[in-house]
XYZ file of C-alpha atoms in Angstrom:
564
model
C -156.877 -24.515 53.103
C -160.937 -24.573 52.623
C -163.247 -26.534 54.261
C -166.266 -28.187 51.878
C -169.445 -29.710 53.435
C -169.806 -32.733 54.312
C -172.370 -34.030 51.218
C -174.782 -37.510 52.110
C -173.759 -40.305 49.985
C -176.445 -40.314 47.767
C -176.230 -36.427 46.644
C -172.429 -37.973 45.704
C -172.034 -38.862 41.799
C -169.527 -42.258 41.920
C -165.673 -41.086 41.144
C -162.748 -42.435 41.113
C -160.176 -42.683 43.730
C -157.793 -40.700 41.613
C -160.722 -38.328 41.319
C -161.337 -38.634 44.995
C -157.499 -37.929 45.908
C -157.483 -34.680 44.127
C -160.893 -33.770 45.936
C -158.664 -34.322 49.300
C -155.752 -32.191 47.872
C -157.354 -29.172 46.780
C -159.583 -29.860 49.783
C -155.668 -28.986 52.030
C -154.975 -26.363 49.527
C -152.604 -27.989 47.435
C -150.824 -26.108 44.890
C -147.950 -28.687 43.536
C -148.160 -32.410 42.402
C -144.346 -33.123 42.379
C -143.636 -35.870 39.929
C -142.894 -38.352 37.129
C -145.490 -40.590 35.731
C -146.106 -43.830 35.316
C -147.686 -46.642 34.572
C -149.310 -47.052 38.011
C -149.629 -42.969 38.152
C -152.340 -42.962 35.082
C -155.175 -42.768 36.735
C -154.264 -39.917 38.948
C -152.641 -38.159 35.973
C -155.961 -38.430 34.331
C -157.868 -36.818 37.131
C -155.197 -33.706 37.599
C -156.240 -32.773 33.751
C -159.181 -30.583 34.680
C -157.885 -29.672 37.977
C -157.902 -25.247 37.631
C -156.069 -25.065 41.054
C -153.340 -28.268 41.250
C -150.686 -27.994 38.831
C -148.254 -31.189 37.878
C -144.241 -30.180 38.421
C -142.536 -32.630 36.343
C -139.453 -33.955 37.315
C -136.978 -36.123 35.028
C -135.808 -38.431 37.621
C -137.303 -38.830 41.090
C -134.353 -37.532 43.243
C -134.718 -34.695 41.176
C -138.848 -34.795 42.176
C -138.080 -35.414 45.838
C -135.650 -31.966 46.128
C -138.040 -30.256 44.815
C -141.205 -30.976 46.723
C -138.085 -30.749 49.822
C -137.452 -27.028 48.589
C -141.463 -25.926 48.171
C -141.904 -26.953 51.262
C -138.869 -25.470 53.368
C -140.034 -21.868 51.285
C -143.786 -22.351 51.659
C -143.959 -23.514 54.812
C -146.399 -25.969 53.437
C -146.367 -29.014 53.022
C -145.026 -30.677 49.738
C -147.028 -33.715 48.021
C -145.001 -36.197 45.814
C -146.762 -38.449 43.214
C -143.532 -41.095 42.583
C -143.789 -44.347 40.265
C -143.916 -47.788 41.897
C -140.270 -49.301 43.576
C -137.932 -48.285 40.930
C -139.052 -44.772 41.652
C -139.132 -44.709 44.885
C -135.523 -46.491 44.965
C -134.661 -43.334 42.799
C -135.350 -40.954 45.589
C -134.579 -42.067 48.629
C -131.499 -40.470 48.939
C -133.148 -36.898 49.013
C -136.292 -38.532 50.789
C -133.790 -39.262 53.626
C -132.207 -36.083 53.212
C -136.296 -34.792 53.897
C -136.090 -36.957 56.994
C -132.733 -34.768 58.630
C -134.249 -32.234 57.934
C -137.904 -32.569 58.514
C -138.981 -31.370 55.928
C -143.110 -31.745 55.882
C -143.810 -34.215 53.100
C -146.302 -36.212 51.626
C -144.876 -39.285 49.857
C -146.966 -41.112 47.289
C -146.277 -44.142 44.870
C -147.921 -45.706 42.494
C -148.521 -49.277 43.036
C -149.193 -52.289 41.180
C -153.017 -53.695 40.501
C -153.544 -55.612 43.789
C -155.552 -57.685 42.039
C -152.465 -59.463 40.566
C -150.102 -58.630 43.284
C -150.129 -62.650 43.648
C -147.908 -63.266 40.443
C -145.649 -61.036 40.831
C -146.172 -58.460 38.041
C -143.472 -56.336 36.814
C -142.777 -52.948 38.532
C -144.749 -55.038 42.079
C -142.669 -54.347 45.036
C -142.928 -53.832 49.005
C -143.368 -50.274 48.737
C -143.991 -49.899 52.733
C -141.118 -51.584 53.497
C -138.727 -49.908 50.992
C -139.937 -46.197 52.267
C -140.438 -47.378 56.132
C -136.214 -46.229 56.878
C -136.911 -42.484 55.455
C -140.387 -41.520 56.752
C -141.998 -41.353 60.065
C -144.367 -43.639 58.475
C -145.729 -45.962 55.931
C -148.746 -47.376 54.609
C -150.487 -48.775 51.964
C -154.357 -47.870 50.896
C -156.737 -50.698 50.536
C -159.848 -49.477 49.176
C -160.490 -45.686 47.892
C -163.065 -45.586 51.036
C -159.881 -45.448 53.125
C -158.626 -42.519 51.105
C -159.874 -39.096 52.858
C -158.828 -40.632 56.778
C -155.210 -41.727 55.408
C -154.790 -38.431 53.361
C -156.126 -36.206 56.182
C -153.693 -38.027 58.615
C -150.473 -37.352 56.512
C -150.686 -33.880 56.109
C -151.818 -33.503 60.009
C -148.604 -36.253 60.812
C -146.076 -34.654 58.812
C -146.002 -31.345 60.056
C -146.261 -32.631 63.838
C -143.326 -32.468 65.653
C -141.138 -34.250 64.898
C -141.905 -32.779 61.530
C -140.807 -35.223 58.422
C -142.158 -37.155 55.267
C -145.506 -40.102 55.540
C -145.921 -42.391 52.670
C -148.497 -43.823 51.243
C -148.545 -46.906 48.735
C -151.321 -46.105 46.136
C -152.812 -49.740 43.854
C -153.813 -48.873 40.285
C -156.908 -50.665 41.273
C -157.957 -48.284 44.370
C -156.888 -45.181 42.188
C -159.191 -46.520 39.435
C -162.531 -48.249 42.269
C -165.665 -45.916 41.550
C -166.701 -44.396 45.257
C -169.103 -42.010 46.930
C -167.493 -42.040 50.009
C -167.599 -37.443 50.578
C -164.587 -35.412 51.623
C -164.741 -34.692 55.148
C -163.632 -30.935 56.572
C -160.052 -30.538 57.643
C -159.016 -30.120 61.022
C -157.093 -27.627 62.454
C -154.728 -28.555 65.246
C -152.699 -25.985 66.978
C -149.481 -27.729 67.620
C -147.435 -24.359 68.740
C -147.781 -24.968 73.228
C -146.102 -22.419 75.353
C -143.377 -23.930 77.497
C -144.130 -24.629 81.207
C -141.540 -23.332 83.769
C -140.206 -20.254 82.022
C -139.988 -18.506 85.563
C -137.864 -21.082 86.533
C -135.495 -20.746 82.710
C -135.589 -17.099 83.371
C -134.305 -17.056 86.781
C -131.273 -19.187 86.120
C -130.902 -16.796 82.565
C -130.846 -13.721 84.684
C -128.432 -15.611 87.626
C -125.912 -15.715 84.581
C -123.269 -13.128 84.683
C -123.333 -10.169 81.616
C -121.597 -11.249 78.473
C -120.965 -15.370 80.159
C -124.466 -16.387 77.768
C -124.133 -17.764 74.769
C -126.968 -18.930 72.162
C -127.365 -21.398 69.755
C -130.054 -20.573 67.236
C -131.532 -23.786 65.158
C -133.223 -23.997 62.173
C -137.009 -24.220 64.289
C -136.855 -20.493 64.781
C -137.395 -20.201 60.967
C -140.109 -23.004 61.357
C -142.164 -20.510 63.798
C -141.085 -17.190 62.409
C -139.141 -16.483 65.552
C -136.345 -14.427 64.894
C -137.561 -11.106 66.040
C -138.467 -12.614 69.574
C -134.208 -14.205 69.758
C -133.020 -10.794 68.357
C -134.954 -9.282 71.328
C -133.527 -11.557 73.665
C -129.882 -11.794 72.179
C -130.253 -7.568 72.558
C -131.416 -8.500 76.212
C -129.053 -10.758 77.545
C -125.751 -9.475 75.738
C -125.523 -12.909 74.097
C -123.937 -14.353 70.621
C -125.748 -16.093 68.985
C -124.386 -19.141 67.173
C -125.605 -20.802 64.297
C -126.444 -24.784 64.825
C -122.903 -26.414 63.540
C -125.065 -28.179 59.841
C -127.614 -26.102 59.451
C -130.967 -26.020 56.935
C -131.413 -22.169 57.596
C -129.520 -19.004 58.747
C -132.092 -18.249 61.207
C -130.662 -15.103 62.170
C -130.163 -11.887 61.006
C -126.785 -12.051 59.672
C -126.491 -8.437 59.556
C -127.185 -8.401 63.554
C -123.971 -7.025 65.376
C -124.999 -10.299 67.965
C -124.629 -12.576 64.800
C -121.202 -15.074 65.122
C -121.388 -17.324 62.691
C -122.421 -20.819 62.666
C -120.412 -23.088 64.962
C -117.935 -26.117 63.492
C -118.911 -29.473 62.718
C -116.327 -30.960 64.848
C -116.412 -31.837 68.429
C -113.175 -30.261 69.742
C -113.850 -27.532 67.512
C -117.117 -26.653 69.182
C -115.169 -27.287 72.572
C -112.810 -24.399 71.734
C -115.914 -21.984 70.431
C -117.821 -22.619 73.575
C -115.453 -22.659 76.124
C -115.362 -19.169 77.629
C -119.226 -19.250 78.384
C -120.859 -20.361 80.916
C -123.902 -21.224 79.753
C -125.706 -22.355 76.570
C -129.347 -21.201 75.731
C -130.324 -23.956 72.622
C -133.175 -22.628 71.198
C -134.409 -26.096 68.797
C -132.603 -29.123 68.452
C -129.504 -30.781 66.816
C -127.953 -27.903 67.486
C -124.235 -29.777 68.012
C -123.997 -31.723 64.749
C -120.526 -32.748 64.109
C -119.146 -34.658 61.302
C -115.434 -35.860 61.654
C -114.798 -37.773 64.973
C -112.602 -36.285 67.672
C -111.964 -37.098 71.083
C -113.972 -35.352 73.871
C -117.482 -33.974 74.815
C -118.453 -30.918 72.151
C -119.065 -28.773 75.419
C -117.231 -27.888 78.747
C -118.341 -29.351 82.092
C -118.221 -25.900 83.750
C -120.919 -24.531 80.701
C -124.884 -25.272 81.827
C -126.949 -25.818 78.726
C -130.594 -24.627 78.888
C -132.788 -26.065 75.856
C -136.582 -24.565 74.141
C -137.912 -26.818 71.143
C -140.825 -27.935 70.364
C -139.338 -31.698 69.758
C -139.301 -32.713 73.159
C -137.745 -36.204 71.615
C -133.811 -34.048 70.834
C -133.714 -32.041 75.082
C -131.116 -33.460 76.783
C -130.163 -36.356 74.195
C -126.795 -36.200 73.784
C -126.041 -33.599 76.306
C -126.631 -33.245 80.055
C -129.264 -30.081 80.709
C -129.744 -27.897 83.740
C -133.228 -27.383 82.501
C -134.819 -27.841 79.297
C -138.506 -27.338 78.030
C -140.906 -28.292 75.476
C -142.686 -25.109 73.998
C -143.020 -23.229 70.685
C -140.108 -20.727 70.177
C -141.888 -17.806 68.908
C -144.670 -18.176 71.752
C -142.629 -19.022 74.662
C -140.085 -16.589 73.748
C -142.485 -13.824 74.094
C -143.290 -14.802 77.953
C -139.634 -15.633 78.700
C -138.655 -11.986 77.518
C -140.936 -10.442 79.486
C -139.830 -11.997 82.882
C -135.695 -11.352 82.009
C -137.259 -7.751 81.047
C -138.225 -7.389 84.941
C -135.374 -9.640 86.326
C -132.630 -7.675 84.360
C -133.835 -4.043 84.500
C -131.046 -3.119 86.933
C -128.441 -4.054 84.633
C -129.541 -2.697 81.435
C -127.175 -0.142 80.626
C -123.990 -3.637 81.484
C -126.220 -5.905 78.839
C -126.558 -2.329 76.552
C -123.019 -1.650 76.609
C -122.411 -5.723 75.453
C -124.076 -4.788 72.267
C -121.648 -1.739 71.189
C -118.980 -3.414 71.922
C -120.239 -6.158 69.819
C -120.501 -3.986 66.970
C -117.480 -2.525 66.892
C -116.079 -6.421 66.649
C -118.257 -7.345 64.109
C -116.993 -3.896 62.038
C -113.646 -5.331 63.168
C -114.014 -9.178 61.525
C -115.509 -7.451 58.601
C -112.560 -5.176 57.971
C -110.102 -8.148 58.499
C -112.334 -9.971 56.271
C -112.268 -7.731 53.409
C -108.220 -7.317 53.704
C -107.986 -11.322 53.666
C -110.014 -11.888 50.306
C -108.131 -8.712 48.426
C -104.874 -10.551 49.552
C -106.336 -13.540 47.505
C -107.461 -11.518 44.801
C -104.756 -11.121 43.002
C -103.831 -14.659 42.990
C -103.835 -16.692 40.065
C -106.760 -18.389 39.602
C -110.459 -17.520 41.927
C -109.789 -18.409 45.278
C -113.359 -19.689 47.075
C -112.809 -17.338 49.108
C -113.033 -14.514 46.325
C -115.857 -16.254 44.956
C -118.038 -16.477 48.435
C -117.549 -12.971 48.280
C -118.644 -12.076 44.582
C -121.592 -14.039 44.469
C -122.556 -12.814 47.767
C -122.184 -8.965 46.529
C -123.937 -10.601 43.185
C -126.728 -12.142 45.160
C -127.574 -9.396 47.772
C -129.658 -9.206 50.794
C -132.778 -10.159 49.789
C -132.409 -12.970 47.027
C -133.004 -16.651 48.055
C -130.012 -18.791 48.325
C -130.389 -22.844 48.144
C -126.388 -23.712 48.936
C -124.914 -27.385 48.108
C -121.393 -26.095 47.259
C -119.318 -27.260 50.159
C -116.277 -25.694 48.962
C -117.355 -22.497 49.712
C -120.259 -22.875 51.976
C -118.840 -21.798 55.129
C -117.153 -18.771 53.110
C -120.401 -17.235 51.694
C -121.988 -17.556 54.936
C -119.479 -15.329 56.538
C -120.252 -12.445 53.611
C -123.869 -12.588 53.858
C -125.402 -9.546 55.300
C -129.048 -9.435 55.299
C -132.203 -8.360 58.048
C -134.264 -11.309 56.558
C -134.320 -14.730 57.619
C -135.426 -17.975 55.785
C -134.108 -16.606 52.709
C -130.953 -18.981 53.042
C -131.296 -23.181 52.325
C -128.450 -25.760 53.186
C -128.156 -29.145 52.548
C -128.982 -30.673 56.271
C -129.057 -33.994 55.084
C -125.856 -34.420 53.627
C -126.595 -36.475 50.778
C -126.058 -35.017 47.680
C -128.091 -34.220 44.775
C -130.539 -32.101 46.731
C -129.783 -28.502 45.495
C -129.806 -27.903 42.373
C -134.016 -29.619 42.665
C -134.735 -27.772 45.600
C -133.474 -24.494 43.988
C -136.231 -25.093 41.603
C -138.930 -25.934 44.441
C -138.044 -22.785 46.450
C -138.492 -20.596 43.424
C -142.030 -22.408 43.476
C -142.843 -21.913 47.195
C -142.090 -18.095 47.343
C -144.424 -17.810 44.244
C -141.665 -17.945 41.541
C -139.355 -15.547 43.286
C -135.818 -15.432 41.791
C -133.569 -17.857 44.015
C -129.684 -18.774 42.973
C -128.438 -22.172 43.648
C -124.744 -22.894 44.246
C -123.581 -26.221 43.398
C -120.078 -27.681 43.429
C -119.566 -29.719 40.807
C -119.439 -32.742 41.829
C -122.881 -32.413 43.333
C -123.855 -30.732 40.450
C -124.018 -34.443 38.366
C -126.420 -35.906 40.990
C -129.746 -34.430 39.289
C -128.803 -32.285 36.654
C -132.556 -33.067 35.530
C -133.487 -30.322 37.519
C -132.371 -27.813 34.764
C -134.784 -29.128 32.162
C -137.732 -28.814 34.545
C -136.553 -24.533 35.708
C -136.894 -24.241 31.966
C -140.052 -26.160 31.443
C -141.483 -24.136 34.132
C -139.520 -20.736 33.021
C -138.704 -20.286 36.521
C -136.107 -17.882 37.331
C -133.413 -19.779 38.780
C -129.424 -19.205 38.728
C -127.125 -22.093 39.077
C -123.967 -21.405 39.981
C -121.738 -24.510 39.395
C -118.199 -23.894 41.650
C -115.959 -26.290 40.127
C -113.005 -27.188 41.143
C -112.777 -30.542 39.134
C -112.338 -32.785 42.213
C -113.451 -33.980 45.642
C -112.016 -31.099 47.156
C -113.289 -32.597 50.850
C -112.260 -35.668 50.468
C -108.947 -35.238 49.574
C -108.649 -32.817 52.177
C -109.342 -35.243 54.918
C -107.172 -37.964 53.449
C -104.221 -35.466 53.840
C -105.177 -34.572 57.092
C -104.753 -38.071 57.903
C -100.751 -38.933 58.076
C -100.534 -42.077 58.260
C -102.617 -42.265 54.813
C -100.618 -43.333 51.593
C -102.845 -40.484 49.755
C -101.393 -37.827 52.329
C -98.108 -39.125 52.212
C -97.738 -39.795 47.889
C -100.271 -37.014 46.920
C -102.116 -39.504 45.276
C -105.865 -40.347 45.097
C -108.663 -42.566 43.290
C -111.759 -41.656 42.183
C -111.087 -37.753 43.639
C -110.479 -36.177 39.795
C -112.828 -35.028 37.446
C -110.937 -34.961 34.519
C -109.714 -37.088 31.112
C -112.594 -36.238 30.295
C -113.718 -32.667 31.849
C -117.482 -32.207 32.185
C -118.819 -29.035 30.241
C -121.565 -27.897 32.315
C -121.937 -25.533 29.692
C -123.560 -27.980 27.214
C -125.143 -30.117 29.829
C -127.201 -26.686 30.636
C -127.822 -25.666 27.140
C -128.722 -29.091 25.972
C -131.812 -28.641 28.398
C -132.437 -25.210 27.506
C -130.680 -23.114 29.789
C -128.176 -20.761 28.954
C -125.056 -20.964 30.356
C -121.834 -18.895 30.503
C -118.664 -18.880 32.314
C -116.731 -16.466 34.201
C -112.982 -16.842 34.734
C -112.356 -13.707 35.932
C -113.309 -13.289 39.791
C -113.803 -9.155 39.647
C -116.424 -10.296 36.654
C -118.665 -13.187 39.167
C -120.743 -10.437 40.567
C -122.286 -8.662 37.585
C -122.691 -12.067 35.924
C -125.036 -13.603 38.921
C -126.930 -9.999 38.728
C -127.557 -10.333 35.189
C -128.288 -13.746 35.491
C -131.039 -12.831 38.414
C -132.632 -10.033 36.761
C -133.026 -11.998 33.156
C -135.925 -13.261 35.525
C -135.439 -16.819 33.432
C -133.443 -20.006 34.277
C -129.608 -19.592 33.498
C -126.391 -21.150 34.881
C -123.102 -19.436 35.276
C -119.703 -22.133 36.033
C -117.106 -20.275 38.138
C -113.780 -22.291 38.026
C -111.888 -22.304 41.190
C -109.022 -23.024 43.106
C -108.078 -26.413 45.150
């Protein structure tokens, strides 16, 4: 981010407000316009052309633009800006836009508008642009005059990353893009927005009260927010604890490889229940921590288990849940107090909480063993098992390279076979809505400055915004999709025979769950936008294939058939 002077208005040669707008972005330190142009979008286009620091991402579709700007900004930590064209686009991508808004993701959400001059007739491509966005962002506006620009622009980027962090929009008129101004580009400010939590004697008293090996905690996706994870390891090493993942998370924001490490938790209620139920306490460190998906009947956690909360949303402490105490503060920051009073309130017990930890590693040698015997028992099955595959491409992958994971059919496998000291190198689809990963593959490669990331995509999902391929290899951005596909709506038939008293469970029969007569070939759909593609039917074969695929340091896509 730099800071220019503040110039008088009459040193202050008369630009336009398109020209003024890109003043304000490189002004925030900008790097990406995510986008697809329009009518409406001209003028702005015009002023990005001599721009040697802000560089136009073009997108094919605008769900496709919307993932993307999602992904840079969940890798940069930054915030992504989005340049979309009048309602129709817009329309277009507010699915991932809402999917942006579960996960609050920091955005900056900007549509072309019609000439206001003319907004009385009803022009073509005129809508209520404030009204349509107003249900996915925190909130909406429309610019009047380009005099209003550098406030409104200044207030979105300061807005969206507040907690709660999520997307602003703003409605831009061809005719404010295009008024002639002198209004100058004030300095940004610089907020710190990272508070320590108040009464952390008072959390670390009841921590320490809590018997050795009887803590549990819950880590959320806002320790990867505030670079946390070495301050939880230290306390998860402190207290004896497991750590939990949130049940639908964004982020692994743990060390996976950390013998405290247990996995996330399940997305449904009685599930969580069952996981939970021989602590006594939970330590939530951020919020939605309990997401579940399926209905079932009961509270998530035991009445005999306290729950102790630390996010820096105060709006998500003791929501949906009853708390014994819960407090608003920065993770990273508070963390670092809190472990230094359980240091002194635990010191007579460190050898109990240091004997918790080996015997944690022997289990987690133990899972991994029965692990490994589980998937060779599958390996030799007709057909790749997901199972086989989560563990292939995670051997393919490795510690270190940047997943972006929308394939729920073997989501909750891979996880389980990922073994890595780094954090924030693993994205999930916390929104739900599909269509987001194959884009946001494309904007993480972009936020960790055109690192190698590889996407996996069931294939259903995979048909959402299979745009995104044409823009990795516009961009020659080394990206690997890896399309699971299983030719069906694996989940949703697996529900419907969970359910007995459905017809589907009880005839085996199901509409609009098949994706055959006619098959896609994802093969041609990547080649046609010039990616090349390949597919592997042989599971011993998936993790050279994603290596190769990596270190070609170009776009490619690999299709891994598997099992129902």
């Amino acid at each position: 981010m730099t800071n220019k002077p503040i110039s008088r208005l009459n040193q202050i040669e008369p630009r336009s407000g398109g020209k003024l707008l890109l003043e304000l972005l490189e002004s925030e330190g900008v790097e990406y316009v995510f986008g697809n142009p329009g009518t409406t979008e001209l003028p702005f286009i015009d002023a990005l052309i001599d721009s040697p620091t802000v560089k136009y991402i073009w997108g094919l579709q605008e769900a496709s633009v919307v993932a993307m700007a999602d992904g840079y900004a969940q890798a940069s930590g930054r915030p992504g800006f989005i340049n979309l064209h009048t309602a129709g686009g817009l329309g277009h991508g507010l699915g991932n836009l809402l999917n942006a808004s579960v996960a609050g993701t920091p955005l900056v959400v900007t549509a072309g508008q019609q000439d206001s001059r003319h907004s009385i007739t009803d022009p073509l491509l005129f809508g209520n642009l404030v009204q349509i966005a107003a249900p996915a962002v925190k909130w909406a506006q429309e610019v009047n005059s380009a005099a209003q620009l550098p406030i409104l622009i200044r207030r979105a980027f300061e807005d969206c990353s507040a907690a709660q962090s999520g997307p602003v929009f703003l409605s831009l008129p061809m005719d404010v893009m295009e008024e002639m101004t002198t209004i100058p580009v004030p300095p940004c400010s610089h907020v710190d927005r990272r508070p320590v939590a108040g009464s952390l004697d008072l959390l670390a008293d009841e921590l320490a009260a809590i018997a050795p090996g009887r803590i549990m905690i819950v880590a959320g996706d806002e320790i990867s927010n505030h670079g946390a994870a070495p301050e939880v390891v230290a306390l998860a090493e402190m207290l004896g604890a497991s750590v939990f993942g949130s049940s639908w998370p964004a982020h692994l924001p743990y060390p996976t490889s950390h013998p405290m490490w247990a996995g996330n938790l399940p997305t449904k209620a009685t599930e969580i229940h069952e996981a939970v139920k021989d602590f006594d306490c939970i330590f939530a460190l951020g919020g939605k921590s309990f997401i579940t998906i399926l209905y079932s009947e009961g509270s998530a956690l035991p009445e005999h288990c306290e729950l102790f909360q630390l996010s820096v949303d105060g709006s998500d402490l003791g929501r949906s849940y009853p708390t014994k105490l819960s407090v608003v503060g920065d993770i990273q920051k508070s963390l670092r107090i809190l472990n230094k009073l359980l240091m002194e309130r635990l010191a007579d017990k460190a050898d109990i909480y240091a004997a918790l930890l080996v015997k944690a590693e022997l289990k987690q040698k133990e899972q991994n063993e029965e692990l490994s015997q589980e998937t060779a028992n599958l390996f030799s099955l007709e057909g790749i098992h997901p199972l086989v595959a989560a563990q292939e491409m995670a051997r393919g992958i490795g510690p270190d390279t940047a997943i972006v994971d929308e394939a729920i059919v073997t989501a909750v496998h891979l996880r389980k076979f990922l073994n890595s000291n780094t954090t924030r190198r693993y994205s999930f689809l916390r929104g739900g809505a599909l269509g987001w990963g194959m884009p946001a593959a494309v904007g993480y490669s972009l936020g960790l400055g055109r690192e190698p990331v590889v996407c996996t995509v069931g294939d259903g999902a995979a048909l959402y915004s299979p745009q995104a391929l044409w823009t990795a290899a516009y961009e020659k951005l080394p990206v690997t999709f890896v399309v699971l596909n299983n030719r069906e709506y694996n989940i949703l038939k697996n529900f419907m025979r969970a359910q007995p008293h459905f017809t589907a469970a009880k005839e085996n029969k199901f509409i609009a769950m098949d994706i055959v007569n006619p098959t896609i070939d994802y093969l041609a759909m990547a080649q046609s936008m010039g990616v090349p593609a390949i597919r592997v039917d042989c599971a011993s074969d998936i993790a050279e294939a994603i290596k190769a695929g990596i270190a070609s340091g170009m776009p490619n896509l690999i299709e891994i058939p598997v099992t129902s």
